Coordinates of C-alpha atoms and ligand atoms in Angstrom, one line a residue:
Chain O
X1333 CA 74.9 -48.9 35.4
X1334 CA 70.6 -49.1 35.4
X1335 CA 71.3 -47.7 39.4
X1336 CA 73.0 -44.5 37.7
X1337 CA 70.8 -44.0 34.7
X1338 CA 67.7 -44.1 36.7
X1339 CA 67.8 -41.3 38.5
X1340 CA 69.0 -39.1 35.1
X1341 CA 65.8 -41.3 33.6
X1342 CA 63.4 -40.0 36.3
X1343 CA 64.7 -36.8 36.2
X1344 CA 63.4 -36.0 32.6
X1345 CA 59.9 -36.5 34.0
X1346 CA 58.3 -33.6 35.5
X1347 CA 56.7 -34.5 39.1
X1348 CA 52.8 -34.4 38.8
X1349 CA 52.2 -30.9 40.1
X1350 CA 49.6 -31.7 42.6
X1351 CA 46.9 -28.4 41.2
X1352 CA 44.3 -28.2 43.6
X1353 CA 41.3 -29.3 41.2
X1354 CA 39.0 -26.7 40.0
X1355 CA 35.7 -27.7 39.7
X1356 CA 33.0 -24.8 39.6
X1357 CA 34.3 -21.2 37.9
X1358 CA 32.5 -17.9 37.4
X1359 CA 33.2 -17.9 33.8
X1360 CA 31.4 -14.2 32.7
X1361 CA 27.9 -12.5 33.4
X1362 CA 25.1 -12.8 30.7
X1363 CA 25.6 -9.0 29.6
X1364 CA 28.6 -9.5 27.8
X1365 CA 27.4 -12.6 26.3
X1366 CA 24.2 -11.6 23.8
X1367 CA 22.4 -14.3 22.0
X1368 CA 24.8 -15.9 19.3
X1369 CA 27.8 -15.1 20.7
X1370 CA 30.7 -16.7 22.2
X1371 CA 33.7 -16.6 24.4
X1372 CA 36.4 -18.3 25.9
X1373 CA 37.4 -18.2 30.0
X1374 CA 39.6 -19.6 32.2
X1375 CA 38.8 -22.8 33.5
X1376 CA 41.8 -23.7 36.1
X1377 CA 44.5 -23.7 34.0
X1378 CA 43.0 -25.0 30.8
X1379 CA 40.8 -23.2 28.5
X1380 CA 36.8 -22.9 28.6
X1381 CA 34.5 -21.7 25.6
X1382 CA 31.1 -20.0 26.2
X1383 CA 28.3 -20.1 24.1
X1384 CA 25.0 -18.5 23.8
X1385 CA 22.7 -19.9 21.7
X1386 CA 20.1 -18.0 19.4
X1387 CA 17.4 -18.6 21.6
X1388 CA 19.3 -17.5 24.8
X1389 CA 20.7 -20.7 26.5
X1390 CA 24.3 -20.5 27.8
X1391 CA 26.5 -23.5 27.1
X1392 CA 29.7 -24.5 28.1
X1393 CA 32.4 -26.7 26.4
X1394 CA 36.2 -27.4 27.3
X1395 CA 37.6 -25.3 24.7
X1396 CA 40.5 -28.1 23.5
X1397 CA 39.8 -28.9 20.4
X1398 CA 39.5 -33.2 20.9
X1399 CA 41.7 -33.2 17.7
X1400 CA 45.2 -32.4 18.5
X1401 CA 44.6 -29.6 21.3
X1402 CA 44.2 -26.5 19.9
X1403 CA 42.0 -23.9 21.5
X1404 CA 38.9 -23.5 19.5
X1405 CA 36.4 -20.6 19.1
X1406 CA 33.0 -19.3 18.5
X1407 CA 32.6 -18.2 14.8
X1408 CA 29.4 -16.1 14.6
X1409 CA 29.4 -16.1 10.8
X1410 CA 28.9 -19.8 11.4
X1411 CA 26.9 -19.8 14.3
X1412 CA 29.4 -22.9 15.4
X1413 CA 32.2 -23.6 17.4
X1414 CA 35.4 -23.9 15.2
X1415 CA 39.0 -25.1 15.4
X1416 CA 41.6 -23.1 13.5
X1417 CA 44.5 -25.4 13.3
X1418 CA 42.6 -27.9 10.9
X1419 CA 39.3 -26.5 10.5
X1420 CA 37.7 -28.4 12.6
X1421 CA 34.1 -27.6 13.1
X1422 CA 31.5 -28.6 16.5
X1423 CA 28.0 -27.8 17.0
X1424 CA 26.6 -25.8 19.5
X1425 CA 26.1 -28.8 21.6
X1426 CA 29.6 -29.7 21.3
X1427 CA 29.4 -32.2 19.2
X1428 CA 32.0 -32.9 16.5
X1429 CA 30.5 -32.4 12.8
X1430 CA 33.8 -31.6 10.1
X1431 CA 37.1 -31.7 10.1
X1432 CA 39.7 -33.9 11.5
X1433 CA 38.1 -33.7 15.6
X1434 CA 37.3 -37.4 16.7
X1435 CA 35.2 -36.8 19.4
X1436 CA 32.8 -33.9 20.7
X1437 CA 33.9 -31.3 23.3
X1438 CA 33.9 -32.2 26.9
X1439 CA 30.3 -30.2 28.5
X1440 CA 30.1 -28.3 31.5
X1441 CA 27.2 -27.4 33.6
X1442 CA 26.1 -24.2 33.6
X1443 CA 24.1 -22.1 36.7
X1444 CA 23.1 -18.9 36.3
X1445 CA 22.5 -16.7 39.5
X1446 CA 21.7 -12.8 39.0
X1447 CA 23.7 -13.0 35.7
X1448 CA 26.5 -14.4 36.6
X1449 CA 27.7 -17.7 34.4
X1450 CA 28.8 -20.5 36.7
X1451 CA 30.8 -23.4 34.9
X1452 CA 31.1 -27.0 36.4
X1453 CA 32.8 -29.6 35.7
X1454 CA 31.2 -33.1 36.8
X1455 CA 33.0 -36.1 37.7
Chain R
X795 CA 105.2 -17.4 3.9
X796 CA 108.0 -17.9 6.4
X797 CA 105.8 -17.8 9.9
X798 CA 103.4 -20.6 8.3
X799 CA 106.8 -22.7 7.7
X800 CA 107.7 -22.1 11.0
X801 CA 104.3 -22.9 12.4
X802 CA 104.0 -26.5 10.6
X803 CA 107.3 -27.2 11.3
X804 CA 107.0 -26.6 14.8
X805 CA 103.8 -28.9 14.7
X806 CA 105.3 -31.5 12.7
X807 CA 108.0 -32.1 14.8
X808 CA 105.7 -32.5 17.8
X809 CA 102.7 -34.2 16.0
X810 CA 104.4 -35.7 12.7
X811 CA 101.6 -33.8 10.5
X812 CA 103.3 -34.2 7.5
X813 CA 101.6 -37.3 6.2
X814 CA 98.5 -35.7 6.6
X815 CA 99.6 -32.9 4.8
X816 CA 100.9 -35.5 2.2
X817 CA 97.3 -36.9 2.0
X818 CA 95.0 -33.9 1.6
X819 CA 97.4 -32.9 -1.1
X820 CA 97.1 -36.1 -3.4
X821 CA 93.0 -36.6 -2.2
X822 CA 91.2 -36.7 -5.4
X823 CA 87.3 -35.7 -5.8
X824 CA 85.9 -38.0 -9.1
X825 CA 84.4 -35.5 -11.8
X826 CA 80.9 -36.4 -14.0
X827 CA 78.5 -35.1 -15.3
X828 CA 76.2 -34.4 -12.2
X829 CA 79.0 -33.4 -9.8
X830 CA 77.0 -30.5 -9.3
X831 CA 75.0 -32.6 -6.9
X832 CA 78.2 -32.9 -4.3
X833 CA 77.9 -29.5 -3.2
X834 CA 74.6 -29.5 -1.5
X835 CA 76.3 -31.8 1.4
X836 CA 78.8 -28.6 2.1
X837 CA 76.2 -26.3 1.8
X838 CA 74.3 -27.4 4.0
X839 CA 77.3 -27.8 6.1
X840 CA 78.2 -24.3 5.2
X841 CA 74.7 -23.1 6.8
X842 CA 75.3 -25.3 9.8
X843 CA 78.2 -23.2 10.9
X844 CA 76.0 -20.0 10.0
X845 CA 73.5 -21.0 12.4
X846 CA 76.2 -22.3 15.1
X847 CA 77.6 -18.7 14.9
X848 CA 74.5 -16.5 14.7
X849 CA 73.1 -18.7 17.4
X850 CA 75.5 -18.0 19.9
X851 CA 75.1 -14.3 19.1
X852 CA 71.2 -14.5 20.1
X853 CA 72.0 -16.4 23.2
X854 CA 73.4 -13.3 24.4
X855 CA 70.3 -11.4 24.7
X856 CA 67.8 -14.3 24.6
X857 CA 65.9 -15.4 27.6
X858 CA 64.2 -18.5 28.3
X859 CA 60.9 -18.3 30.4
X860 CA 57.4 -17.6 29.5
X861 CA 57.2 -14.4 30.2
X862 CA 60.3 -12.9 29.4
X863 CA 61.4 -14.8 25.7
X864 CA 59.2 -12.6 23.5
X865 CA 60.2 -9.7 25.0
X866 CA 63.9 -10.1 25.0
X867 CA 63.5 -11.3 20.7
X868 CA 61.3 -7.9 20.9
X869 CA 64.4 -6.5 22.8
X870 CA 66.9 -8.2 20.2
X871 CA 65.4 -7.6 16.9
X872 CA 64.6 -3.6 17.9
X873 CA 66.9 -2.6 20.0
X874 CA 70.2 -4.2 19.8
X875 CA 72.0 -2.9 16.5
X876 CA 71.9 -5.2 13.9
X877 CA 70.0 -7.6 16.3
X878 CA 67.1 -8.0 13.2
X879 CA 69.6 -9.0 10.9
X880 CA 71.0 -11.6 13.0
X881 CA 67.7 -13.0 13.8
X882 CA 67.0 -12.9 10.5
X883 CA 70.3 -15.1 9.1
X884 CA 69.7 -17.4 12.0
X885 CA 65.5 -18.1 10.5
X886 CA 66.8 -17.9 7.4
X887 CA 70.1 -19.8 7.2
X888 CA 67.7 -22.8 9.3
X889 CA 65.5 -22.9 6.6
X890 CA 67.9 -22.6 3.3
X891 CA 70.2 -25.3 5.7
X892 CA 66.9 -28.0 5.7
X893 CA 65.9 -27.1 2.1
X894 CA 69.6 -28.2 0.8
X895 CA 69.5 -30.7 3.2
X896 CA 66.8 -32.2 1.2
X897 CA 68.3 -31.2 -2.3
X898 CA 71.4 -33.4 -1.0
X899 CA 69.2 -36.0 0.1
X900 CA 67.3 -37.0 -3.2
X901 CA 70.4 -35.9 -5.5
X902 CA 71.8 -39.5 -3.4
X903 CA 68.5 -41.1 -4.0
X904 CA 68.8 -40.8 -7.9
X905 CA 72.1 -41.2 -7.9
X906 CA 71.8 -44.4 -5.8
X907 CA 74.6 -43.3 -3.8
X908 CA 72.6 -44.8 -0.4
X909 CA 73.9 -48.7 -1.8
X910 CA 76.6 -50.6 -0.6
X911 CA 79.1 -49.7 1.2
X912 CA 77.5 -46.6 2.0
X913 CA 74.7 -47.9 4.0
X914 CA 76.3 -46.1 7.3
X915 CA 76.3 -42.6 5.0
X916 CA 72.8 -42.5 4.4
X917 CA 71.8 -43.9 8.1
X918 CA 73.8 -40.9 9.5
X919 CA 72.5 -38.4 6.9
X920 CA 68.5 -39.6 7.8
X921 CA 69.8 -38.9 11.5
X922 CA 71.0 -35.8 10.3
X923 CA 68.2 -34.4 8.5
X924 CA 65.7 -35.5 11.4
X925 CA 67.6 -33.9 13.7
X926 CA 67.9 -30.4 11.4
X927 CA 63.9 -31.2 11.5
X928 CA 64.0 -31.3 15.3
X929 CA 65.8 -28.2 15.6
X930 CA 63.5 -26.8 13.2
X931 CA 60.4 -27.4 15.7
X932 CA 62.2 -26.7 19.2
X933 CA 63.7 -23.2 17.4
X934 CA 60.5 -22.3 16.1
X935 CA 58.8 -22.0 20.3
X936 CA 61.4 -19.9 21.5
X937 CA 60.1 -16.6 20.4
X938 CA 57.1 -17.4 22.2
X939 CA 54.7 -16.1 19.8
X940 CA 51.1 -17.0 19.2
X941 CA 51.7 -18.8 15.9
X942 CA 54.4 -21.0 17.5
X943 CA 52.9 -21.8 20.6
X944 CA 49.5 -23.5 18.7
X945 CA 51.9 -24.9 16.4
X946 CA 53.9 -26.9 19.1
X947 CA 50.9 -27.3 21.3
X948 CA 49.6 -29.5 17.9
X949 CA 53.0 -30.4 17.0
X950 CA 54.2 -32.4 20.6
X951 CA 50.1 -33.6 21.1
X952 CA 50.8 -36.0 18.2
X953 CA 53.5 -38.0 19.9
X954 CA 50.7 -38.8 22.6
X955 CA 49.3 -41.0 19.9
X956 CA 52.2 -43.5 19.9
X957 CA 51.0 -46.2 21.6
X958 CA 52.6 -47.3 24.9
X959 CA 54.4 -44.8 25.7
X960 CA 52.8 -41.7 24.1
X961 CA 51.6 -40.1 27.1
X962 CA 55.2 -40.4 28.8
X963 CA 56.9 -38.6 25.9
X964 CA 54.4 -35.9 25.9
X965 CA 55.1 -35.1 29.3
X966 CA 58.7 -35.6 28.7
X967 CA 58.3 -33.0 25.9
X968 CA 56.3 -30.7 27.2
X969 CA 57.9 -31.0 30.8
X970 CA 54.4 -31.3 31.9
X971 CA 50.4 -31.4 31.1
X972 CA 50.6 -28.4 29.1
X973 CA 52.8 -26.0 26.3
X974 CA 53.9 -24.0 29.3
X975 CA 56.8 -21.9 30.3
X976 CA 58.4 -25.7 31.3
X977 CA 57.8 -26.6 27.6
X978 CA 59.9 -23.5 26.7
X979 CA 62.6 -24.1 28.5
X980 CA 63.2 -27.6 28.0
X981 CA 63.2 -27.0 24.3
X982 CA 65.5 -24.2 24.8
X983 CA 67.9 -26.8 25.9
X984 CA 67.6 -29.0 23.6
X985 CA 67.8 -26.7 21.1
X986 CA 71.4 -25.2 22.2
X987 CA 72.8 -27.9 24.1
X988 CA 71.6 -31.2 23.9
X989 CA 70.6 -31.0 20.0
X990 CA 73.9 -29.3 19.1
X991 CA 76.2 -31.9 21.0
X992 CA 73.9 -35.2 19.2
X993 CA 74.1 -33.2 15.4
X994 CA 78.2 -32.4 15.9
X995 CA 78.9 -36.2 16.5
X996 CA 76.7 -37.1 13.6
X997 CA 78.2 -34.6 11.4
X998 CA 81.4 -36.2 12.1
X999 CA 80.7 -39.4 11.4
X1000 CA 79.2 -38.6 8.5
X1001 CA 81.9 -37.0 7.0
X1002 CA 84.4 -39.5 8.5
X1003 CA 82.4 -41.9 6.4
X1004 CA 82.7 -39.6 3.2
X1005 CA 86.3 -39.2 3.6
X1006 CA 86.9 -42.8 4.3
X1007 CA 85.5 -44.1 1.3
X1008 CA 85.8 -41.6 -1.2
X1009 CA 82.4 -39.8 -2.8
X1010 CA 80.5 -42.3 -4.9
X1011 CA 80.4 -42.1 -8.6
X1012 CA 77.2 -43.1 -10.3
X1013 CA 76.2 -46.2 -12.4
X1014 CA 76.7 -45.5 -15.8
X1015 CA 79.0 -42.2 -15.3
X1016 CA 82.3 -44.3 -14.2
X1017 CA 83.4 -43.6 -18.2
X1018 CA 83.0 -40.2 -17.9
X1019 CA 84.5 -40.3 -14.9
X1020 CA 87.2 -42.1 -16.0
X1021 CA 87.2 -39.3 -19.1
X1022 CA 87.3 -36.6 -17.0
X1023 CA 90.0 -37.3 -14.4
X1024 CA 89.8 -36.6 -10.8
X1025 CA 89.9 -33.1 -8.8
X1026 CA 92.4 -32.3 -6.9
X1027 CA 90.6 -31.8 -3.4
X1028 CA 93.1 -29.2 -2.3
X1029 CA 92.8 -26.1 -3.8
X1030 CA 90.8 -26.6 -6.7
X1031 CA 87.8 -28.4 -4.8
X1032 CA 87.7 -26.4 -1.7
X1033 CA 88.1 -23.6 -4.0
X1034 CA 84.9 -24.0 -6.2
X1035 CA 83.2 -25.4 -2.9
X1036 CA 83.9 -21.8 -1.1
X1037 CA 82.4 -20.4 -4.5
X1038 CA 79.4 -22.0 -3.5
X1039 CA 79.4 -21.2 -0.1
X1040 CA 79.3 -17.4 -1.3
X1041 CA 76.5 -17.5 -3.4
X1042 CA 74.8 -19.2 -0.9
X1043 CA 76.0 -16.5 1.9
X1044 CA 74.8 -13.8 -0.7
X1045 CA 71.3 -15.8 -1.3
X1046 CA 71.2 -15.8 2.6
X1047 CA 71.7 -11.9 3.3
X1048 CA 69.5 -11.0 0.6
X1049 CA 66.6 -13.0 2.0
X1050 CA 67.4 -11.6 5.4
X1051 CA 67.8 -8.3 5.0
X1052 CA 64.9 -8.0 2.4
X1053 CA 62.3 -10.0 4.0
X1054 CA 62.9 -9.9 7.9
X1055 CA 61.5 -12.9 9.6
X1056 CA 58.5 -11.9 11.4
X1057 CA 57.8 -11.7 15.1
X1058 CA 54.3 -12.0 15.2
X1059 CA 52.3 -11.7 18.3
X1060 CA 52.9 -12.9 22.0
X1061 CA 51.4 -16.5 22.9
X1062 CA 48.4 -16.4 25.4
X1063 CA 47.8 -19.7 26.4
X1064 CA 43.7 -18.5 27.0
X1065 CA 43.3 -17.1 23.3
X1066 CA 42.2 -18.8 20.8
X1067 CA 44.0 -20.6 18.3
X1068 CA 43.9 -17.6 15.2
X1069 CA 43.7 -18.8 11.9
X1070 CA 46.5 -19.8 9.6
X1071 CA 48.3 -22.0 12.0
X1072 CA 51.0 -23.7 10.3
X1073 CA 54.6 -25.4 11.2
X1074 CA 57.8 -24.6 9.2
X1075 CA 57.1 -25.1 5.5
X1076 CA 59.4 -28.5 5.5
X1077 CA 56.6 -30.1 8.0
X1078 CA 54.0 -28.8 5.8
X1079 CA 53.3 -32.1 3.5
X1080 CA 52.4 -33.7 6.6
X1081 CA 50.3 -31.4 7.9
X1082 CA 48.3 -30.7 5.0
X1083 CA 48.0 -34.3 4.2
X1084 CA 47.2 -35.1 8.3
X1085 CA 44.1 -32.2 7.4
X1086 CA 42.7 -34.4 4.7
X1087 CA 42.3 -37.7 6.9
X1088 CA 38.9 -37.9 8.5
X1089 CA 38.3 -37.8 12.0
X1090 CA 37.5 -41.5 12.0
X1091 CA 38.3 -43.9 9.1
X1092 CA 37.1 -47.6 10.0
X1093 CA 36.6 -46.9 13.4
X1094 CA 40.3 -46.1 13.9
X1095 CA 41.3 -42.3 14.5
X1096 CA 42.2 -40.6 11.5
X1097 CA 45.6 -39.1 13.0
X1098 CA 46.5 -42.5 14.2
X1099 CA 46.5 -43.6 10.9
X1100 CA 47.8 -40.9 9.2
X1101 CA 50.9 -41.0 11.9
X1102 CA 51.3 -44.3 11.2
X1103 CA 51.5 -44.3 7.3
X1104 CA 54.3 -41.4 8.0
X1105 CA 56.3 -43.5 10.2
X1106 CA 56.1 -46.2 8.1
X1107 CA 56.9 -44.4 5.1
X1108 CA 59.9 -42.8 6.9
X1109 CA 61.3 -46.3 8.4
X1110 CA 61.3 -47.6 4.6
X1111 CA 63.0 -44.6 3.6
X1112 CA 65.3 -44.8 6.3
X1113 CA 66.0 -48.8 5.1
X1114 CA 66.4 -48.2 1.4
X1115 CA 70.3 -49.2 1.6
X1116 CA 68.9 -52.8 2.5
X1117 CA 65.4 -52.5 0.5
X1118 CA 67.4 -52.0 -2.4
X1119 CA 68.8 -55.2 -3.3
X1120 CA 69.5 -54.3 -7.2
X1121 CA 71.3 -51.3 -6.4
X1122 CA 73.6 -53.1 -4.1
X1123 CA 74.5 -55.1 -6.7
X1124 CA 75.4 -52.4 -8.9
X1125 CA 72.6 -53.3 -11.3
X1126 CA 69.8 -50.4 -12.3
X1127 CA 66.8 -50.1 -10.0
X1128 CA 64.2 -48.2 -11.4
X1129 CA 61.6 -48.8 -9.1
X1130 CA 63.7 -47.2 -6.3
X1131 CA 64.4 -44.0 -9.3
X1132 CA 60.3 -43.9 -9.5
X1133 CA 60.1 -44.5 -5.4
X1134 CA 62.7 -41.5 -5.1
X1135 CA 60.7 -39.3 -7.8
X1136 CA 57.2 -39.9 -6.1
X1137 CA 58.3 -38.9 -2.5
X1138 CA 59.7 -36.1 -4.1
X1139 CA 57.0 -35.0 -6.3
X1140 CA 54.5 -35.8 -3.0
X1141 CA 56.3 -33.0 -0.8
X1142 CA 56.9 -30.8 -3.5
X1143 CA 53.3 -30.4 -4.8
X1144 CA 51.5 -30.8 -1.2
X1145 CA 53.6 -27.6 -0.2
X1146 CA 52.9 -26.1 -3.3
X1147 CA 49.2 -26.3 -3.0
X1148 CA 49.1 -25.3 0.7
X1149 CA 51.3 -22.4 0.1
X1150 CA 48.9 -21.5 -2.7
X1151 CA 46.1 -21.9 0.0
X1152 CA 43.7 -24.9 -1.3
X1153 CA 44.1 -26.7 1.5
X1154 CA 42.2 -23.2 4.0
Ligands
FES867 S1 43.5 -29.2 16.7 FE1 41.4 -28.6 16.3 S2 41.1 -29.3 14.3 FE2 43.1 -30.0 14.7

C-alpha cells in the first residue's frame, strides 16, 4: 500500500528546478530613472523595484511585498514604495512602515558604472 | 404513452424497477411555514449542472499554459459565437451557485436542521461548500489575467503560514516557487478533473443522506406540519422545484447577458500588482478583515493570527452538530440562533462595506 502511494505522493511535488542563481543584474541606466522615481526589473525570475531618491541615490529592493507576495511599486505621489493588494506601505529604505507587511524589503547593492544600474544580491 | 410503457416494462423485467417506482410515488416532502428554505439545496444543485454543462463547452476552446489561456478566453469570448455568453453563465452560474449555497447553509443553521441524526448532512454540506469555495479560487486563475494572477499569488502564499507543512503545500499548489504557468495548469486540473470527481461523490452522499432520512421539520413547526399534510414528491414537488429552477435560470441569463463578466488584462508576472486586487466576493470577509490585522500583534504575525482565528472559527462551525448539545436534544438553543445570526451578519456587512469601498 505506502510502497504504491509513495510514488503518486512524490509525484505531486515539483522537482527543485535547479536555476542557475542570479546574483548581479543590469537593472536600467540612470536616464530613465530621474530623482523621485521608480521602477521595477527583472531580477532572475523574481521581481526587483528601483528607486531613486530625491537627492539622487539609486536603491534597490526585492520588489515582493514581505506580506503575502505581491509585487509592489513606487508611488510618486507618496514618495514611498507601496503594496496594492493590502495597502501596504515601505520607505525608501525598504523598511516596512503601514499596512499589513511584517518585515522590510530584502536590499540589493547597487554599482553604478557610466549610468548603468547594477543590482546585487549578497549572500 | 405506449413506448414509455414499453420502455419500463422492458426494464422492469430485467431490473425489477417497479418498487422504486412504487416509492418515488408515495415519497412525501413535510410542508411549514418556512419550506421555502428547502429549495436553496436544489438550486444550488440546479447551478451545479449549469456549470458542469457550460464548463465542458469552454474546455473546447480553452487552453491551459501561460501563454496561451488568455488568449484562447480572448479567442472564446470574441470569436466563437455565443462563446461570451457561455463564459458569462459559467462566472455567473459559479457565483449565484456559492451565494445559494450559503442561503441553504444558514436557512439549516436557524432551522437547526444540522442536529441529530443529521450530523453526516451538514459534515458533507461544509465539504460541499468548501469545495464550491475551492473551485471558486482555481476557476478564477484560468483566464490568466492580471487581477487573478495577484489574487492567487496572495491567495496560495497564505497556506505557507500553516505551520509544518506550509511550505510543502505551497509548492504542491503552486507546482513550484512561483504562480507560474505550472501553477496554471495544476489548477486547471483540479478544477475539471480532480475537483469535479471529489464534489460528485459528495453530492451524492449528501443527497443519499437527505433521501434516507427524510428533510427535517423544525422545532416548533411539527403542528403546522402536521396541519398542513405532506407533499407528494412526485409531481407536485419536483414540479414547484423546476419553477424555481427557472426563475433562477432567468435570474442567470439576465446577469449574463446584461453584465458580461469581464476579461480584464493579461498577467505579467514583472508588473506590478495594480490596485483593486480582490478575490471572488464570497472570500471577501476574509480578506477585508485579514487587511485590518496589523503586521505584528504581540510579536506574532498578524496573518498568522488572523489565519488562525478563521480556521478556528470554521472548525467550530464545521462541529456545530456535536457543539450543540441542546439542539440534539430537541430542546431550543438560542445561543447557536445568535451564533448563526452573528456569522451571518459578520460576512454580510464586511462585504457590504468593502464593496462600498471603506476598506481602500
Ligand atoms: S501583499 Fe503586500 S500588503 Fe499584502
Amino acid at each position: 500500500m505506502v510502497s504504491a502511494l509513495y510514488p503518486a505522493f512524490r509525484f505531486v511535488i515539483p522537482p527543485e528546478v535547479a536555476e542557475a542563481p542570479t546574483n548581479t543584474v543590469h537593472a536600467g541606466d540612470l536616464a530613465e530613472l530621474p530623482p523621485g522615481s521608480g521602477k521595477v526589473f527583472r531580477f532572475g525570475s523574481k521581481p526587483g523595484i528601483l528607486v531613486r531618491t530625491a537627492t539622487g541615490e539609486v536603491r534597490a529592493f526585492s520588489a515582493i511585498c514581505t506580506h503575502l507576495n505581491c509585487t509592489v511599486q513606487f508611488r510618486e505621489d507618496m514618495q514611498n514604495i507601496w503594496c496594492a493588494c493590502h495597502n501596504g506601505r515601505f520607505d525608501l529604505n525598504g523598511g516596512n512602515i503601514a499596512g499589513p507587511p511584517p518585515r522590510p524589503l530584502e536590499r540589493y547593492r547597487v554599482d553604478i558604472t557610466d549610468d548603468e544600474i547594477w543590482v546585487t544580491k549578497e549572500s | 404513452m405506449r413506448f414509455v410503457d414499453a420502455i419500463t416494462r422492458f426494464l422492469d423485467e430485467r431490473l425489477d424497477i417497479r418498487p422504486l417506482i412504487e416509492f418515488a410515488g408515495e415519497k412525501e416532502v413535510p410542508r411549514h411555514r418556512f419550506e421555502g428554505a428547502y429549495f436553496f439545496g436544489g438550486l444550488t444543485l440546479f447551478f451545479f449542472m449549469i456549470q458542469v454543462a457550460s464548463g465542458v463547452l469552454l474546455l473546447l476552446y480553452y487552453r491551459p499554459t501561460a501563454e496561451a489561456a488568455f488568449e484562447s478566453v480572448q479567442f472564446i469570448v470574441t470569436r466563437v459565437p455565443f462563446g461570451w455568453l457561455v463564459r458569462s453563465v459559467h462566472s455567473w452560474s459559479a457565483n449565484l451557485m456559492v451565494l445559494s449555497a450559503f442561503a441553504h447553509m444558514f436557512s439549516v443553521v436557524f432551522m437547526k436542521s444540522y442536529a441529530k441524526p443529521r450530523e453526516m448532512t451538514w459534515w458533507t454540506g461544509c465539504l460541499l461548500l468548501a469545495m464550491a469555495m475551492g473551485f471558486g479560487f482555481s476557476g478564477y486563475l484560468l483566464p490568466w489575467n492580471e487581477l487573478a494572477f495577484f489574487a492567487t499569488r496572495v491567495g496560495t502564499d497564505m497556506v505557507s503560514k500553516v505551520p509544518l507543512v506550509g511550505d510543502w503545500l505551497l509548492r504542491f499548489l503552486r507546482g513550484g516557487e512561483d504562480v507560474t504557468g505550472a501553477t496554471l495548469t495544476r489548477f486547471f486540473g483540479f478544477h475539471v478533473a480532480v475537483m469535479p470527481l471529489i464534489i460528485t461523490g459528495l453530492i451524492g452522499a449528501h443527497l443519499a443522506f437527505v433521501q434516507r432520512q427524510g428533510i427535517h421539520v423544525p422545532r416548533g413547526l411539527e403542528d403546522d406540519a402536521e396541519r398542513r399534510g405532506g407533499m407528494r414528491f412526485l409531481p407536485n414537488f419536483v414540479l414547484r422545484e423546476l419553477v424555481v429552477w427557472l426563475v433562477g435560470l432567468a435570474i442567470l441569463c439576465g446577469l449574463a447577458a446584461f453584465f458580461p463578466w469581464e476579461l480584464g488584462v493579461k498577467a505579467d508576472p514583472f508588473a506590478s500588482a495594480p490596485a483593486g486586487i480582490t478575490p471572488e466576493w464570497y472570500f471577501l470577509f476574509m480578506f477585508e478583515t485579514l487587511k485590518l490585522i496589523p503586521g505584528m500583534v504581540l510579536g506574532i504575525e498578524g496573518e498568522l493570527l488572523g489565519l488562525g482565528a478563521f480556521a478556528l472559527a470554521g472548525v467550530l462551525w464545521f462541529l456545530i452538530p456535536v457543539l450543540d448539545r441542546r439542539a440534539r436534544r430537541g430542546e431550543p438553543s438560542p445561543l447557536f440562533t445568535a451564533v448563526g445570526w452573528f456569522v451571518l451578519a459578520y460576512i454580510v456587512v464586511m462585504t457590504g462595506l468593502s464593496f462600498m469601498g471603506v476598506f481602500l
